[in-house]
Amino acid sequence: MKKQLIPIALSAAVFAVSFFFQRRTLSEEEFNGLFLFSRDYFMETLTSPLPVSRLVSDFLLQLFYYPPVGAAVEALLICGIFILLRRLTAFSGTSIPATAIACTVWYFMAFKATPAIAVTSLIVSAALCALVLPFIKRRKKENKLSIAASLIIIFVFSISIPCNGKVKENEEWAGIEYAARKHDWQMLLDIATPDRASVDRDMIPYALLALNATGRLQDGMTEYPVRSTQDLDMAGQTSRKAYYFNSILYEMLDVPNEAIHCTFQAACTLPHGTGNGMLRQLIKFNIMRGDAEMVKKYSSVLSRSPMNRRLALQALRIAEELEPRTDVDSSFLAPVMARDPFLSLLRTGAAGNDSRFLKDRVSAYLETSPELRKKLLDNHE
């Protein structure tokens, strides 16, 4: 039993931290990851640096769609590294080095929000075992003091990882993007509070989007440190975060073509140029657009992902009955809106969108920018 105590404790610690403190991070890793049974995917992956590690990592990432499974996978990876390293250092009679190295890998895996480093470490550890173990003859039994020290190391890392600023930030942003994607606006507002948004200003557009979606923008935005119209739209930013935000914004405005355009821009920042979640979003927006051919195209690609095959087949059935939209002006479905977000809102309104969401957003722009208000009044006169 003493021999199994450390790996059991380590596995339990990794699972608990991953599941309770990085739950949304696990979901976002799957969202941005990609694994396909296709020739193009394998050719690209096998010609990249560390191809085996990347292939295994991509395969495992698809399991992170279910956070409990993702947490279990991470626990098994770290436990596997520990067991292999303990066998390598068995001659020393202590598990402390193996525990310290396994926990360090765990720390960087949590910090970087990717299992790639753990997969690489596991492969390297397995290779070392295959080379070295035949030459290790003497093995010492581990004493209670060494076991206690290893457990203390596990405990220290179990406390330090959830308290790490980068780990907390990754989880916050994963929660924000997850909530925006699921339209869980209260969850988003619970994360992007006025106090938190004053520290990380990129949260302000998401918070205002949530207030906008729930009809509380005019009253709620006064609680946030809004300085300019950029706090409404992330204009001028070229990060994945900004592109993803705008894809959700245009979804809420019911402008699917621009949502698709922004999703493409966000996908270009990912290692494979797209991801499982990005493909799901593209299918969703093309269903909104009424484009059966594009739904079939992306569903066909996604069907080669084992974990997404059922969803892709459902989308293909929807595509068979999908009809092009005729309820709006053709300009409303233009591929690209104006570079000026406010002008895009006006064009959207001119194309037939008279939703409260749009009206509240236009009012927020005018309230935030006296220059815009003056310009609009001058043009009206």
Short mmCIF file of C-alpha atoms in Angstrom, two decimals:
data_model
loop_
_atom_site.label_atom_id
_atom_site.label_comp_id
_atom_site.label_asym_id
_atom_site.label_seq_id
_atom_site.Cartn_x
_atom_site.Cartn_y
_atom_site.Cartn_z
CA MET A 1 0.00 0.00 0.00
CA LYS A 2 2.87 2.39 0.76
CA LYS A 3 4.11 1.96 -2.79
CA GLN A 4 0.75 3.07 -4.22
CA LEU A 5 0.16 5.97 -1.82
CA ILE A 6 2.14 8.59 -3.74
CA PRO A 7 0.73 7.91 -7.25
CA ILE A 8 -2.80 7.79 -5.82
CA ALA A 9 -2.29 11.09 -3.99
CA LEU A 10 -0.70 12.69 -7.06
CA SER A 11 -3.49 11.54 -9.39
CA ALA A 12 -6.16 12.73 -6.98
CA ALA A 13 -4.47 16.13 -6.59
CA VAL A 14 -4.10 16.68 -10.35
CA PHE A 15 -7.70 15.63 -11.01
CA ALA A 16 -9.10 17.84 -8.24
CA VAL A 17 -7.15 20.94 -9.28
CA SER A 18 -7.90 20.45 -12.97
CA PHE A 19 -11.59 19.79 -12.47
CA PHE A 20 -12.40 22.36 -9.79
CA PHE A 21 -9.99 25.18 -10.69
CA GLN A 22 -9.43 24.72 -14.46
CA ARG A 23 -12.76 23.34 -15.61
CA ARG A 24 -13.38 25.98 -18.28
CA THR A 25 -9.73 25.99 -19.32
CA LEU A 26 -10.09 22.32 -20.22
CA SER A 27 -13.13 23.12 -22.39
CA GLU A 28 -11.29 25.93 -24.18
CA GLU A 29 -8.29 23.67 -24.85
CA GLU A 30 -10.64 21.30 -26.69
CA PHE A 31 -12.33 24.24 -28.44
CA ASN A 32 -8.99 25.44 -29.85
CA GLY A 33 -7.55 21.98 -30.50
CA LEU A 34 -7.95 19.84 -33.61
CA PHE A 35 -7.72 16.15 -34.40
CA LEU A 36 -9.02 14.76 -37.69
CA PHE A 37 -8.77 11.41 -39.42
CA SER A 38 -7.70 12.99 -42.69
CA ARG A 39 -4.62 12.86 -44.90
CA ASP A 40 -4.06 16.63 -44.80
CA TYR A 41 -4.17 16.72 -41.01
CA PHE A 42 -1.67 13.88 -40.61
CA MET A 43 0.67 15.33 -43.24
CA GLU A 44 0.70 18.69 -41.50
CA THR A 45 1.17 17.20 -38.04
CA LEU A 46 3.86 14.69 -38.96
CA THR A 47 5.97 17.38 -40.63
CA SER A 48 5.85 19.66 -37.57
CA PRO A 49 8.40 19.73 -34.71
CA LEU A 50 7.87 16.86 -32.23
CA PRO A 51 5.23 15.21 -34.46
CA VAL A 52 4.47 12.22 -32.21
CA SER A 53 3.97 14.41 -29.16
CA ARG A 54 1.74 16.79 -31.09
CA LEU A 55 -0.30 13.97 -32.57
CA VAL A 56 -0.91 12.38 -29.18
CA SER A 57 -1.68 15.78 -27.60
CA ASP A 58 -4.20 16.63 -30.32
CA PHE A 59 -5.86 13.24 -29.93
CA LEU A 60 -6.18 13.66 -26.17
CA LEU A 61 -7.42 17.25 -26.43
CA GLN A 62 -10.65 16.18 -28.11
CA LEU A 63 -11.52 14.30 -24.91
CA PHE A 64 -11.42 17.60 -23.00
CA TYR A 65 -14.88 18.41 -24.41
CA TYR A 66 -16.00 16.76 -21.18
CA PRO A 67 -14.06 18.46 -18.33
CA PRO A 68 -14.16 15.44 -15.98
CA VAL A 69 -12.59 13.31 -18.72
CA GLY A 70 -10.01 16.03 -19.44
CA ALA A 71 -9.10 16.21 -15.76
CA ALA A 72 -8.74 12.42 -15.63
CA VAL A 73 -6.48 12.48 -18.71
CA GLU A 74 -4.20 15.08 -17.14
CA ALA A 75 -4.08 13.06 -13.91
CA LEU A 76 -3.10 9.91 -15.81
CA LEU A 77 -0.38 11.77 -17.74
CA ILE A 78 1.26 13.17 -14.61
CA CYS A 79 0.89 9.87 -12.76
CA GLY A 80 2.46 8.04 -15.70
CA ILE A 81 5.45 10.41 -15.66
CA PHE A 82 5.87 9.86 -11.93
CA ILE A 83 5.75 6.05 -12.19
CA LEU A 84 8.32 5.98 -14.99
CA LEU A 85 10.66 8.38 -13.21
CA ARG A 86 10.34 6.47 -9.96
CA ARG A 87 11.46 3.32 -11.73
CA LEU A 88 14.45 5.21 -13.13
CA THR A 89 15.44 6.46 -9.67
CA ALA A 90 14.56 3.28 -7.76
CA PHE A 91 18.23 2.70 -6.96
CA SER A 92 18.19 5.80 -4.74
CA GLY A 93 15.47 4.47 -2.47
CA THR A 94 13.40 7.68 -2.63
CA SER A 95 10.54 9.02 -4.75
CA ILE A 96 11.33 12.65 -4.04
CA PRO A 97 13.09 13.40 -7.38
CA ALA A 98 10.33 11.68 -9.38
CA THR A 99 7.64 13.53 -7.42
CA ALA A 100 9.37 16.90 -7.84
CA ILE A 101 9.83 16.47 -11.60
CA ALA A 102 6.27 15.18 -12.15
CA CYS A 103 4.83 18.09 -10.16
CA THR A 104 6.98 20.57 -12.09
CA VAL A 105 5.61 19.20 -15.36
CA TRP A 106 2.13 19.50 -13.87
CA TYR A 107 2.81 23.14 -12.98
CA PHE A 108 3.90 24.07 -16.51
CA MET A 109 1.01 22.10 -18.02
CA ALA A 110 -1.42 24.14 -15.92
CA PHE A 111 0.47 27.38 -16.58
CA LYS A 112 0.54 26.92 -20.36
CA ALA A 113 -3.00 25.46 -20.47
CA THR A 114 -1.97 22.57 -22.72
CA PRO A 115 -1.14 18.89 -22.10
CA ALA A 116 1.61 18.95 -24.77
CA ILE A 117 4.43 19.34 -22.24
CA ALA A 118 3.10 16.39 -20.21
CA VAL A 119 2.81 14.20 -23.30
CA THR A 120 6.38 15.08 -24.36
CA SER A 121 7.68 14.39 -20.84
CA LEU A 122 5.86 11.05 -20.74
CA ILE A 123 7.36 9.99 -24.08
CA VAL A 124 10.87 11.05 -22.99
CA SER A 125 10.47 9.23 -19.65
CA ALA A 126 9.34 6.07 -21.42
CA ALA A 127 12.31 6.22 -23.79
CA LEU A 128 14.74 6.67 -20.88
CA CYS A 129 13.19 3.72 -19.07
CA ALA A 130 13.61 1.52 -22.13
CA LEU A 131 17.29 2.51 -22.38
CA VAL A 132 18.32 2.58 -18.72
CA LEU A 133 16.21 0.06 -16.81
CA PRO A 134 18.04 -3.04 -18.14
CA PHE A 135 21.21 -1.73 -16.47
CA ILE A 136 19.66 -0.98 -13.06
CA LYS A 137 20.12 -4.02 -10.86
CA ARG A 138 19.82 -2.85 -7.26
CA ARG A 139 16.70 -1.22 -5.90
CA LYS A 140 16.22 0.12 -2.39
CA LYS A 141 13.00 0.24 -0.39
CA GLU A 142 11.58 3.65 0.33
CA ASN A 143 11.32 4.80 3.95
CA LYS A 144 8.39 6.63 5.56
CA LEU A 145 10.26 9.94 5.71
CA SER A 146 10.74 9.93 1.95
CA ILE A 147 7.06 9.15 1.38
CA ALA A 148 6.06 11.99 3.70
CA ALA A 149 8.34 14.41 1.85
CA SER A 150 6.82 13.42 -1.49
CA LEU A 151 3.31 13.95 -0.14
CA ILE A 152 4.32 17.39 1.11
CA ILE A 153 5.63 18.28 -2.37
CA ILE A 154 2.29 17.21 -3.89
CA PHE A 155 0.41 19.28 -1.30
CA VAL A 156 2.53 22.39 -1.98
CA PHE A 157 1.93 22.18 -5.74
CA SER A 158 -1.78 21.51 -5.16
CA ILE A 159 -1.99 24.84 -3.32
CA SER A 160 0.36 26.88 -5.51
CA ILE A 161 -1.14 25.98 -8.92
CA PRO A 162 -4.71 27.25 -8.24
CA CYS A 163 -3.21 30.39 -6.67
CA ASN A 164 -0.98 31.13 -9.66
CA GLY A 165 -2.01 34.39 -11.34
CA LYS A 166 -1.62 33.09 -14.89
CA VAL A 167 -3.63 29.95 -14.14
CA LYS A 168 -6.42 32.05 -12.62
CA GLU A 169 -6.36 34.45 -15.58
CA ASN A 170 -6.57 31.56 -18.07
CA GLU A 171 -9.55 30.14 -16.20
CA GLU A 172 -11.29 33.51 -16.05
CA TRP A 173 -10.93 34.11 -19.77
CA ALA A 174 -11.92 30.56 -20.60
CA GLY A 175 -15.05 31.09 -18.50
CA ILE A 176 -15.81 34.40 -20.22
CA GLU A 177 -15.50 32.95 -23.72
CA TYR A 178 -17.47 29.84 -22.73
CA ALA A 179 -20.26 31.95 -21.20
CA ALA A 180 -20.40 34.24 -24.26
CA ARG A 181 -20.56 31.25 -26.59
CA LYS A 182 -23.36 29.66 -24.55
CA HIS A 183 -25.10 33.03 -24.01
CA ASP A 184 -24.88 32.51 -20.25
CA TRP A 185 -24.74 36.24 -19.58
CA GLN A 186 -25.05 36.03 -15.80
CA MET A 187 -22.05 33.70 -15.60
CA LEU A 188 -20.10 36.17 -17.73
CA LEU A 189 -21.04 39.10 -15.48
CA ASP A 190 -20.12 37.09 -12.38
CA ILE A 191 -16.57 36.80 -13.79
CA ALA A 192 -16.18 40.21 -15.46
CA THR A 193 -17.21 42.31 -12.47
CA PRO A 194 -16.56 46.08 -12.46
CA ASP A 195 -13.63 45.62 -10.06
CA ARG A 196 -12.07 42.85 -12.13
CA ALA A 197 -12.65 44.73 -15.38
CA SER A 198 -10.86 47.78 -14.00
CA VAL A 199 -7.73 45.61 -13.77
CA ASP A 200 -8.15 43.72 -17.06
CA ARG A 201 -9.84 46.20 -19.38
CA ASP A 202 -10.33 43.60 -22.12
CA MET A 203 -13.16 42.25 -19.98
CA ILE A 204 -15.16 45.46 -20.35
CA PRO A 205 -16.44 44.77 -23.92
CA TYR A 206 -17.62 41.32 -22.83
CA ALA A 207 -19.35 42.72 -19.76
CA LEU A 208 -21.08 45.40 -21.83
CA LEU A 209 -22.08 42.74 -24.37
CA ALA A 210 -23.72 40.74 -21.57
CA LEU A 211 -25.52 43.83 -20.28
CA ASN A 212 -26.58 44.60 -23.86
CA ALA A 213 -27.97 41.10 -24.34
CA THR A 214 -29.98 41.29 -21.11
CA GLY A 215 -31.37 44.77 -21.81
CA ARG A 216 -29.38 46.49 -19.05
CA LEU A 217 -26.71 48.29 -21.07
CA GLN A 218 -27.79 51.88 -20.44
CA ASP A 219 -27.91 51.50 -16.66
CA GLY A 220 -25.22 48.86 -16.19
CA MET A 221 -22.42 50.44 -18.21
CA THR A 222 -22.10 53.28 -15.68
CA GLU A 223 -20.71 50.73 -13.20
CA TYR A 224 -17.77 49.92 -15.50
CA PRO A 225 -14.74 52.16 -16.19
CA VAL A 226 -15.72 52.91 -19.79
CA ARG A 227 -13.33 55.45 -21.36
CA SER A 228 -14.10 55.30 -25.07
CA THR A 229 -16.03 53.43 -27.74
CA GLN A 230 -13.18 50.90 -27.92
CA ASP A 231 -14.50 49.53 -24.66
CA LEU A 232 -17.60 48.53 -26.59
CA ASP A 233 -16.02 46.80 -29.57
CA MET A 234 -12.25 46.14 -29.14
CA ALA A 235 -11.69 48.18 -32.32
CA GLY A 236 -8.12 48.25 -33.53
CA GLN A 237 -7.10 45.03 -31.75
CA THR A 238 -5.85 42.14 -33.86
CA SER A 239 -5.73 39.40 -31.23
CA ARG A 240 -7.65 36.15 -31.15
CA LYS A 241 -9.48 37.52 -28.13
CA ALA A 242 -10.78 40.52 -30.13
CA TYR A 243 -11.71 38.48 -33.20
CA TYR A 244 -13.60 35.97 -31.06
CA PHE A 245 -15.44 38.75 -29.23
CA ASN A 246 -16.58 40.30 -32.50
CA SER A 247 -17.81 36.94 -33.80
CA ILE A 248 -20.15 36.72 -30.79
CA LEU A 249 -21.13 40.39 -31.16
CA TYR A 250 -22.20 39.94 -34.79
CA GLU A 251 -24.00 36.74 -33.89
CA MET A 252 -26.06 38.77 -31.41
CA LEU A 253 -26.65 41.40 -34.10
CA ASP A 254 -27.85 38.59 -36.40
CA VAL A 255 -25.21 39.33 -39.03
CA PRO A 256 -23.92 35.79 -39.70
CA ASN A 257 -21.56 36.68 -42.53
CA GLU A 258 -19.55 39.04 -40.36
CA ALA A 259 -19.62 36.50 -37.51
CA ILE A 260 -18.12 33.98 -39.97
CA HIS A 261 -15.49 36.50 -41.06
CA CYS A 262 -14.43 37.17 -37.45
CA THR A 263 -14.38 33.44 -36.69
CA PHE A 264 -11.99 32.91 -39.61
CA GLN A 265 -9.72 35.63 -38.23
CA ALA A 266 -9.74 34.05 -34.77
CA ALA A 267 -9.07 30.59 -36.24
CA CYS A 268 -5.99 31.86 -38.10
CA THR A 269 -4.26 32.41 -34.74
CA LEU A 270 -4.54 28.71 -33.80
CA PRO A 271 -1.79 26.13 -34.47
CA HIS A 272 -3.75 24.29 -37.16
CA GLY A 273 -5.46 27.37 -38.58
CA THR A 274 -8.77 26.18 -37.10
CA GLY A 275 -10.05 24.13 -34.20
CA ASN A 276 -12.86 21.79 -33.15
CA GLY A 277 -14.81 24.64 -31.63
CA MET A 278 -14.15 27.02 -34.51
CA LEU A 279 -15.60 24.46 -36.93
CA ARG A 280 -18.67 24.11 -34.70
CA GLN A 281 -19.09 27.89 -34.69
CA LEU A 282 -18.77 28.07 -38.48
CA ILE A 283 -21.48 25.43 -38.83
CA LYS A 284 -23.71 27.35 -36.43
CA PHE A 285 -23.26 30.68 -38.23
CA ASN A 286 -23.81 29.16 -41.66
CA ILE A 287 -27.05 27.62 -40.40
CA MET A 288 -28.03 31.15 -39.31
CA ARG A 289 -27.11 32.34 -42.79
CA GLY A 290 -29.12 29.63 -44.49
CA ASP A 291 -26.12 28.38 -46.50
CA ALA A 292 -26.65 24.63 -46.83
CA GLU A 293 -23.55 24.07 -48.97
CA MET A 294 -21.18 25.61 -46.40
CA VAL A 295 -22.88 23.73 -43.58
CA LYS A 296 -22.24 20.49 -45.49
CA LYS A 297 -18.63 21.50 -46.14
CA TYR A 298 -17.74 22.20 -42.51
CA SER A 299 -19.81 19.29 -41.23
CA SER A 300 -17.93 16.98 -43.56
CA VAL A 301 -14.62 18.19 -42.11
CA LEU A 302 -15.85 17.97 -38.52
CA SER A 303 -17.22 14.46 -39.06
CA ARG A 304 -13.59 13.28 -39.24
CA SER A 305 -13.16 14.23 -35.60
CA PRO A 306 -14.19 11.20 -33.50
CA MET A 307 -15.67 13.25 -30.65
CA ASN A 308 -17.59 15.57 -32.99
CA ARG A 309 -18.88 13.06 -35.49
CA ARG A 310 -22.39 12.83 -34.03
CA LEU A 311 -22.78 16.62 -33.99
CA ALA A 312 -21.50 16.83 -37.57
CA LEU A 313 -24.01 14.23 -38.76
CA GLN A 314 -26.82 16.16 -37.07
CA ALA A 315 -25.69 19.32 -38.87
CA LEU A 316 -25.70 17.44 -42.19
CA ARG A 317 -29.32 16.44 -41.60
CA ILE A 318 -30.19 20.07 -40.82
CA ALA A 319 -28.47 21.16 -44.04
CA GLU A 320 -30.77 18.93 -46.08
CA GLU A 321 -33.77 21.02 -44.98
CA LEU A 322 -32.02 24.40 -44.81
CA GLU A 323 -33.31 27.23 -46.98
CA PRO A 324 -31.57 30.52 -47.83
CA ARG A 325 -32.65 33.51 -45.75
CA THR A 326 -35.04 35.92 -47.44
CA ASP A 327 -36.10 37.94 -44.40
CA VAL A 328 -33.42 40.64 -44.75
CA ASP A 329 -31.87 42.94 -47.34
CA SER A 330 -28.90 41.47 -49.24
CA SER A 331 -26.56 44.11 -47.78
CA PHE A 332 -27.41 42.74 -44.35
CA LEU A 333 -25.63 39.53 -45.33
CA ALA A 334 -22.62 41.26 -46.90
CA PRO A 335 -19.38 39.29 -46.30
CA VAL A 336 -17.60 42.18 -44.59
CA MET A 337 -19.09 45.14 -42.77
CA ALA A 338 -17.43 48.55 -42.39
CA ARG A 339 -14.08 48.92 -40.64
CA ASP A 340 -15.78 51.41 -38.33
CA PRO A 341 -17.88 49.37 -35.81
CA PHE A 342 -20.35 52.21 -35.30
CA LEU A 343 -20.89 52.56 -39.05
CA SER A 344 -21.45 48.79 -39.17
CA LEU A 345 -24.24 49.19 -36.62
CA LEU A 346 -25.87 51.91 -38.72
CA ARG A 347 -25.63 49.76 -41.85
CA THR A 348 -27.13 46.83 -39.98
CA GLY A 349 -30.02 48.99 -38.86
CA ALA A 350 -30.50 50.34 -42.39
CA ALA A 351 -30.68 46.75 -43.67
CA GLY A 352 -33.72 46.01 -41.53
CA ASN A 353 -32.49 45.16 -38.05
CA ASP A 354 -34.59 47.11 -35.55
CA SER A 355 -33.84 44.96 -32.50
CA ARG A 356 -33.53 46.43 -29.04
CA PHE A 357 -30.02 45.00 -28.88
CA LEU A 358 -28.91 47.20 -31.79
CA LYS A 359 -30.77 50.29 -30.60
CA ASP A 360 -29.27 50.06 -27.10
CA ARG A 361 -25.82 49.60 -28.59
CA VAL A 362 -26.13 52.66 -30.84
CA SER A 363 -27.29 54.70 -27.85
CA ALA A 364 -24.28 53.50 -25.85
CA TYR A 365 -21.91 54.65 -28.60
CA LEU A 366 -23.52 58.07 -28.73
CA GLU A 367 -23.44 58.39 -24.95
CA THR A 368 -19.79 57.34 -24.80
CA SER A 369 -18.56 59.57 -27.62
CA PRO A 370 -19.66 63.23 -27.82
CA GLU A 371 -17.80 63.45 -31.14
CA LEU A 372 -19.98 60.75 -32.68
CA ARG A 373 -23.11 62.40 -31.33
CA LYS A 374 -22.13 65.76 -32.80
CA LYS A 375 -21.18 64.21 -36.14
CA LEU A 376 -24.51 62.37 -36.34
CA LEU A 377 -26.45 65.55 -35.55
CA ASP A 378 -24.48 67.54 -38.13
CA ASN A 379 -25.18 64.95 -40.85
CA HIS A 380 -28.86 64.88 -39.89
CA GLU A 381 -29.10 68.64 -40.31
#
